[in-house]
Coordinates of C-alpha atoms in Angstrom, one line a residue:
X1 CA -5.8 15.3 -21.6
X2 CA -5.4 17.8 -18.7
X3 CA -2.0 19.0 -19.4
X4 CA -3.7 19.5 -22.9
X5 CA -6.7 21.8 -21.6
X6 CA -3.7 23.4 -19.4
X7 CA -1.8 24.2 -22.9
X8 CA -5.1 25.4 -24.7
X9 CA -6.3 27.6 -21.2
X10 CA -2.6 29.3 -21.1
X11 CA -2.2 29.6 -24.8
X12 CA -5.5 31.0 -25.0
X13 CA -4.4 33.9 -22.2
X14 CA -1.1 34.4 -24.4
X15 CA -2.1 35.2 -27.5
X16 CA -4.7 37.8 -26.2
X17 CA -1.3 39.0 -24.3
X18 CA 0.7 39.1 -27.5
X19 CA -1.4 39.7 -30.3
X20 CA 0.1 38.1 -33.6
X21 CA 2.7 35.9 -32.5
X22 CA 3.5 32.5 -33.5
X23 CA 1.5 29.7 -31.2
X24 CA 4.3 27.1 -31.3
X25 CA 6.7 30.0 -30.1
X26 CA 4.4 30.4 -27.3
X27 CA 4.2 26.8 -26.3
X28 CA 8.2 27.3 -25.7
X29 CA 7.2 29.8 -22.9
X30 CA 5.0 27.1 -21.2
X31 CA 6.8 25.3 -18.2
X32 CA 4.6 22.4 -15.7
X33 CA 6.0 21.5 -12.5
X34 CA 5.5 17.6 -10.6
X35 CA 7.6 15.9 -8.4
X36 CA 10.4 13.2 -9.2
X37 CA 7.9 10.9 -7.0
X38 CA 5.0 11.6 -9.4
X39 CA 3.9 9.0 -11.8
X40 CA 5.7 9.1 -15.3
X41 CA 2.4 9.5 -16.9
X42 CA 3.0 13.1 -16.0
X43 CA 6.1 13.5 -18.3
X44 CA 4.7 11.3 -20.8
X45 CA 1.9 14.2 -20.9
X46 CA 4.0 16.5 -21.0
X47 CA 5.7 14.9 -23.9
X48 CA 2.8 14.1 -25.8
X49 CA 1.6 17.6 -25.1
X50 CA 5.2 19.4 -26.7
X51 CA 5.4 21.3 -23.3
X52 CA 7.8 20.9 -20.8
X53 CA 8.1 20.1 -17.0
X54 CA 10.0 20.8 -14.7
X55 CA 10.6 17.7 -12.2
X56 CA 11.5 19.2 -8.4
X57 CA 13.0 17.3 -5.7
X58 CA 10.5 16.5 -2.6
X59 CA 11.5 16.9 0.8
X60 CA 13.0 13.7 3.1
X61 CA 9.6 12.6 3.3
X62 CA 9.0 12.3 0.1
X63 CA 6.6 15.1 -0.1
X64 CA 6.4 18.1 -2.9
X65 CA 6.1 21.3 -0.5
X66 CA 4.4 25.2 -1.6
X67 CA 7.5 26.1 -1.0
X68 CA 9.2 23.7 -3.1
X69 CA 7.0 24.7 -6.1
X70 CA 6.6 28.6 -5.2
X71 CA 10.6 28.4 -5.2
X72 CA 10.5 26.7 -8.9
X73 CA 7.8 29.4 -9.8
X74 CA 9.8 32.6 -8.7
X75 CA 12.8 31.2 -10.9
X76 CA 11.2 30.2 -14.0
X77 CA 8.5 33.8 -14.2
X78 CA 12.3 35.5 -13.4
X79 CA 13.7 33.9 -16.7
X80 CA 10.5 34.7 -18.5
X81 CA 8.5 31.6 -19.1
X82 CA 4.9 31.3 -18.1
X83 CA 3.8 28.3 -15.6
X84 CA 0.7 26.5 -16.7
X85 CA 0.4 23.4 -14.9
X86 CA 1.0 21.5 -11.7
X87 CA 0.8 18.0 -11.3
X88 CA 0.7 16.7 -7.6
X89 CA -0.3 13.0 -6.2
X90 CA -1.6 11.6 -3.4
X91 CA -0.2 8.3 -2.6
X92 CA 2.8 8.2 -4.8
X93 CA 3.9 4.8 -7.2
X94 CA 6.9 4.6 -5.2
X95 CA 5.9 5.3 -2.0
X96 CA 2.7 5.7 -1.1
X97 CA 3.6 9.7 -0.1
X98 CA 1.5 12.3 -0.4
X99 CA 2.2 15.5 -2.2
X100 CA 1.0 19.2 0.7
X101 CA -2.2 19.6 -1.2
X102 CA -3.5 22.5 0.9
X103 CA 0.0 24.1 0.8
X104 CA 0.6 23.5 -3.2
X105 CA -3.0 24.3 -4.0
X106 CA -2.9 27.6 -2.3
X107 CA 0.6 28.9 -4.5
X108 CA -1.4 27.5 -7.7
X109 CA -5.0 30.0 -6.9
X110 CA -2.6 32.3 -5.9
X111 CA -1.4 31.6 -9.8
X112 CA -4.5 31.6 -11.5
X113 CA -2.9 30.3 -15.5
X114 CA -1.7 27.6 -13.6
X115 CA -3.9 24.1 -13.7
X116 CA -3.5 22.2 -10.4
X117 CA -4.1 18.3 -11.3
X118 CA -4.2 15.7 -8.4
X119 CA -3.7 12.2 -9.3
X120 CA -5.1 10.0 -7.0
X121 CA -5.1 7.0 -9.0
X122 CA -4.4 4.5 -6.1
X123 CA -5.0 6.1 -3.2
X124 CA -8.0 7.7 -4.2
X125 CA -10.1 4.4 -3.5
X126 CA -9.4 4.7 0.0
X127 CA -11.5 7.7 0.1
X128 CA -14.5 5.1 0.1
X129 CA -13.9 4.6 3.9
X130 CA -14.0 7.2 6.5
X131 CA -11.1 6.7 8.2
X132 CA -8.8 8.0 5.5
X133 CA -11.0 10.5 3.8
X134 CA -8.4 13.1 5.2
X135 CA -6.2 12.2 2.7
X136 CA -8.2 13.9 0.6
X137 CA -7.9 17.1 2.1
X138 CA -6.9 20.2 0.1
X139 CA -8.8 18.5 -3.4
X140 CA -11.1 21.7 -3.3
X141 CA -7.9 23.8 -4.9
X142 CA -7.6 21.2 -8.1
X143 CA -8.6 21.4 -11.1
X144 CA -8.7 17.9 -11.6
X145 CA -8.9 14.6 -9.6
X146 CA -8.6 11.2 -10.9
X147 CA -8.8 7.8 -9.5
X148 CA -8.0 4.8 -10.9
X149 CA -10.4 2.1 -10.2
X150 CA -8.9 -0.9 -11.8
X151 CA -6.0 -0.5 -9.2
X152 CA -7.8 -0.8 -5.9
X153 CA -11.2 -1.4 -6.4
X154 CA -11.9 -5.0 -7.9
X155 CA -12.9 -3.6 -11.2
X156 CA -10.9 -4.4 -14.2
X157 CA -7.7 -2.8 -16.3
X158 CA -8.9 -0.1 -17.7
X159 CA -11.2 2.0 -15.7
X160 CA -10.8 4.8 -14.0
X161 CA -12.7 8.1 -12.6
X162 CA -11.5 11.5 -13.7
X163 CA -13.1 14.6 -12.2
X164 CA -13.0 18.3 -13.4
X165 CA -13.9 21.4 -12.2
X166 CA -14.4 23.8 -15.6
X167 CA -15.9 20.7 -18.5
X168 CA -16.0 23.7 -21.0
X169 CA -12.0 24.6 -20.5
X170 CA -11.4 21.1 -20.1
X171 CA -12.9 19.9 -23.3
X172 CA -12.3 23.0 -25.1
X173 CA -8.7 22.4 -26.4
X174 CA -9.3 19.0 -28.5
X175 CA -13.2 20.2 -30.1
X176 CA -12.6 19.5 -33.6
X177 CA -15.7 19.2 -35.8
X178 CA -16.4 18.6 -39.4
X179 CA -19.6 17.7 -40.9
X180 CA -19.2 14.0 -40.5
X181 CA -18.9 14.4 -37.1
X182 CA -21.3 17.3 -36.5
X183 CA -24.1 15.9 -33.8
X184 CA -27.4 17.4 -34.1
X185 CA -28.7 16.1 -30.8
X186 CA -28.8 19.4 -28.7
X187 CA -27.2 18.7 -24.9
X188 CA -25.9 15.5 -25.8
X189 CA -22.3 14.9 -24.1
X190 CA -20.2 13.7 -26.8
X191 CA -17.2 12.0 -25.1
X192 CA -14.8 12.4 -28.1
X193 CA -14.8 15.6 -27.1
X194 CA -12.9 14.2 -23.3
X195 CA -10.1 11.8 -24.9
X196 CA -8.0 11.5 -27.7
X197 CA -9.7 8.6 -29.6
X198 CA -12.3 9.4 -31.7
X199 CA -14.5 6.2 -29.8
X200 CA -14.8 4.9 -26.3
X201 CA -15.2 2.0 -24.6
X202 CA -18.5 1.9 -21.9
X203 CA -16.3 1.5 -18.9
X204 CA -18.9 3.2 -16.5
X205 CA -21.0 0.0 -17.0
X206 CA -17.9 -1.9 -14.8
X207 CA -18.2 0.5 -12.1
X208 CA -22.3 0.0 -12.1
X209 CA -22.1 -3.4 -11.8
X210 CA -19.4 -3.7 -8.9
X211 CA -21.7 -0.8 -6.8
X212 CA -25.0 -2.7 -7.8
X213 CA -23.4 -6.4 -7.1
X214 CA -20.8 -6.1 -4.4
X215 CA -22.0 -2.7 -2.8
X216 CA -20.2 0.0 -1.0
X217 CA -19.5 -2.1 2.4
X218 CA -18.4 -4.8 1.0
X219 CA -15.1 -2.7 -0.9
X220 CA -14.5 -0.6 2.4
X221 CA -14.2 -4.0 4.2
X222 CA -11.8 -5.0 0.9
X223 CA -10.0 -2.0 1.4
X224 CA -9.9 -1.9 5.7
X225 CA -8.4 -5.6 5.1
X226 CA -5.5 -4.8 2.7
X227 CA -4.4 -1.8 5.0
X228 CA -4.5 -4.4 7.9
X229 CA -2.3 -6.6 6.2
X230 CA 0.0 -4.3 5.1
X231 CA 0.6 -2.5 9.1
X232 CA 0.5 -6.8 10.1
X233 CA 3.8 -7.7 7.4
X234 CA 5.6 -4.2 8.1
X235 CA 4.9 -5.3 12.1
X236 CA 6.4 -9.1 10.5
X237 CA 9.8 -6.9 8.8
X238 CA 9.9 -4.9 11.7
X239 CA 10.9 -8.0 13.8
X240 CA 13.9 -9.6 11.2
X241 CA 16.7 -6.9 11.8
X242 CA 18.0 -7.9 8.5
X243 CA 15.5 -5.5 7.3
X244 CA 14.4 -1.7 7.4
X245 CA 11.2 0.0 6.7
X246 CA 12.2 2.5 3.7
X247 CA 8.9 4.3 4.6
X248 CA 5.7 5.3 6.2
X249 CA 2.7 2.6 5.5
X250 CA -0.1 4.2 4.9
X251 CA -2.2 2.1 3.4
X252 CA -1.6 -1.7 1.3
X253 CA 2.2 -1.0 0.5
X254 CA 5.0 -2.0 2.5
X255 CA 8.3 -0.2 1.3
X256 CA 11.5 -2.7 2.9
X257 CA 14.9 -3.0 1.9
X258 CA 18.0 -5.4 3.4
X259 CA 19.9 -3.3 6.0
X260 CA 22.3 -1.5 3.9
X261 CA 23.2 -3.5 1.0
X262 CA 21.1 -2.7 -2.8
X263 CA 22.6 -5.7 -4.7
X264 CA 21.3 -8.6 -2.0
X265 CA 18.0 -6.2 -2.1
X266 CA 18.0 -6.4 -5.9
X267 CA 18.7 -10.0 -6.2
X268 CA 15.8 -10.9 -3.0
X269 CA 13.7 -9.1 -5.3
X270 CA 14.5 -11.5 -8.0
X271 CA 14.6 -14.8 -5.8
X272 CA 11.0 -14.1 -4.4
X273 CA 9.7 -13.5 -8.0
X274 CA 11.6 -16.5 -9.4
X275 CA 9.7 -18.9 -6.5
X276 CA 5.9 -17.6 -8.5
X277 CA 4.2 -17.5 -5.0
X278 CA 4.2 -13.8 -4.9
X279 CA 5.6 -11.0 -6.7
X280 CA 6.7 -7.7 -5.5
X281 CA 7.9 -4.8 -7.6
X282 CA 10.8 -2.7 -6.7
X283 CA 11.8 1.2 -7.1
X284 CA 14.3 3.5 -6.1
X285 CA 14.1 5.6 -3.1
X286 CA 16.5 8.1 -2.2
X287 CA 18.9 6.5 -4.4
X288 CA 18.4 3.2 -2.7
X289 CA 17.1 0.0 -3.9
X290 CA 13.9 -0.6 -2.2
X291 CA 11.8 -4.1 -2.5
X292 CA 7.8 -2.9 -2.7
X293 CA 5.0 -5.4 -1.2
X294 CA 1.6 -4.4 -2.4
X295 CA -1.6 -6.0 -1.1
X296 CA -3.9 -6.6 -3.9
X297 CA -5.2 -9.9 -4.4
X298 CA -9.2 -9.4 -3.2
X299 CA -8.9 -13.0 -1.2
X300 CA -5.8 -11.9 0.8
X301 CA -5.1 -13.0 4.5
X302 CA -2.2 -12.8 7.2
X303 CA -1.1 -16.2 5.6
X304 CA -0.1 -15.0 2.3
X305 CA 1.6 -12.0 4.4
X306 CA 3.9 -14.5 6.6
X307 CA 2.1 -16.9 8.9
X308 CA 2.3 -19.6 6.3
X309 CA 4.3 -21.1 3.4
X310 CA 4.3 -17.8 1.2
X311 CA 6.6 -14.9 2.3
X312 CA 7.9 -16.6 5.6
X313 CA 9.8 -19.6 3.8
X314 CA 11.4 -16.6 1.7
X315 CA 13.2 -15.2 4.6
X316 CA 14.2 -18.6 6.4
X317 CA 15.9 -19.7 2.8
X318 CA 17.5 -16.2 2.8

């Protein structure tokens, strides 16, 4: 949906720029920008959209840089093409890295087609506790924020927050309206107007229930308890020099891999899965095979993380 209103906002500037020309010629002049760390949602947008995007290479730390993107930006307005959209993340799939907000944000206003999207879809639950609501910092210069609820806030698949700074832009490009859908309620938010089905789900009522049951305090402590876990099994990893931390922790995911060798990595990976005590996820950083441990199950304790049978009867059978 927000690459969308980006197409419809840019397109809208183009044809006032060339009068009479073809709108699907103009869509070929459209280029995005996100970072190989970035979620594949933002190509699958970008697909769905018929736009393109240009995927950049963060720097050692996993991070997409103003420069980075200004760089991209210079090149691609060089060879003609228009940049409409930038997709940047805070607390990466992969990684858990975050994306220079403040820097990218300042080369997108200084770019003012461009629509600067921040997905926060994990991370973003953090932002409930005051310790790591600096995370958030540089969110002022986006366009758009979301946060995915269902991944680190005990509500269930699917629910997530989605915030926007211009509704009328943002709903603008998918308003299509015949009779049978005309609505004569004046002021009425229509939410067909903010997805692509025609219907929706009342999600919202998850999220009032959780606040009104469980209560704010009660998910910080949910959240200050997974982070604790996480520094306590990379402080476990940290001890076994069989293993190397592939990454900064920052919050609940621990990023490990077997000192240089992917293929044991890849089949550990497979062994701990296979045993159905826990199950980790791997990706691929720098080109290496990394194994991912992510803290998410709400009644987690030190003893699922290595003082008893679960992870710590792993590495004495490896």
């Amino acid at each position: 949906m927000t690459i969308v209103s980006a197409r419809q906002r840019a397109l809208e500037f183009l044809k006032r720029k060339y009068p009479g020309k073809d709108e699907f010629d103009l869509v070929t002049k459209l280029v995005g920008y996100t970072s190989r760390e970035a979620h594949s949602c933002m190509q699958k947008g970008a697909n769905l959209a018929s736009c393109r995007i240009r995927v950049l290479t963060p720097n050692k730390m996993n991070k997409m840089t103003g420069e980075i993107l200004e760089r991209a930006i210079k090149e691609d307005l060089h060879n003609g093409l228009v940049p409409f959209f930038v997709g940047a993340t805070v607390g990466t799939t992969g990684t858990t890295a975050y994306d220079n907000i403040w820097e990218i944000g300042a080369v997108c206003k200084r770019n003012p087609l461009i629509w600067f999207h921040v997905d926060a879809a994990y991370a973003g639950a953090a932002f409930v506790c005051e310790e790591f609501q600096h995370l958030c910092g540089g969110l002022d210069y986006a366009d758009s924020v979301n946060v995915n609820a269902n991944k680190w806030m005990l509500v269930c698949y699917d629910c997530s927050g989605h915030w926007v700074r211009d509704r009328y832009m943002y709903t603008h490009g998918i308003v299509i309206t015949p009779v049978y859908l005309s609505n004569e309620i004046p002021g009425i938010i229509d939410y067909r107007h903010w997805q692509v089905q025609l219907s929706r789900r009342f999600r919202s009522l998850k999220l009032y229930f959780l606040f009104r049951v469980i209560g704010v305090k009660m998910i910080q402590e949910y959240v200050r308890n997974h982070v604790r876990l996480a520094k306590y099994f990379e402080d476990l990893i940290l001890t076994d020099k069989r293993f190397t931390v592939t990454s900064e922790v920052h919050l609940g995911l621990v990023c490990t891999r077997l000192v240089g060798d992917d293929i044991l990595t890849e089949h550990l990976v497979a062994f701990i899965n296979a045993l159905g005590k826990i199950h980790v996820t791997p990706t691929r950083d720098k080109g290496q095979y990394v194994m991912r441990l992510c803290i998410t199950y709400e009644f987690a304790t030190k003893e699922h993380c290595g003082d008893g049978h679960t992870f710590k009867n792993v590495l004495t059978r490896l």
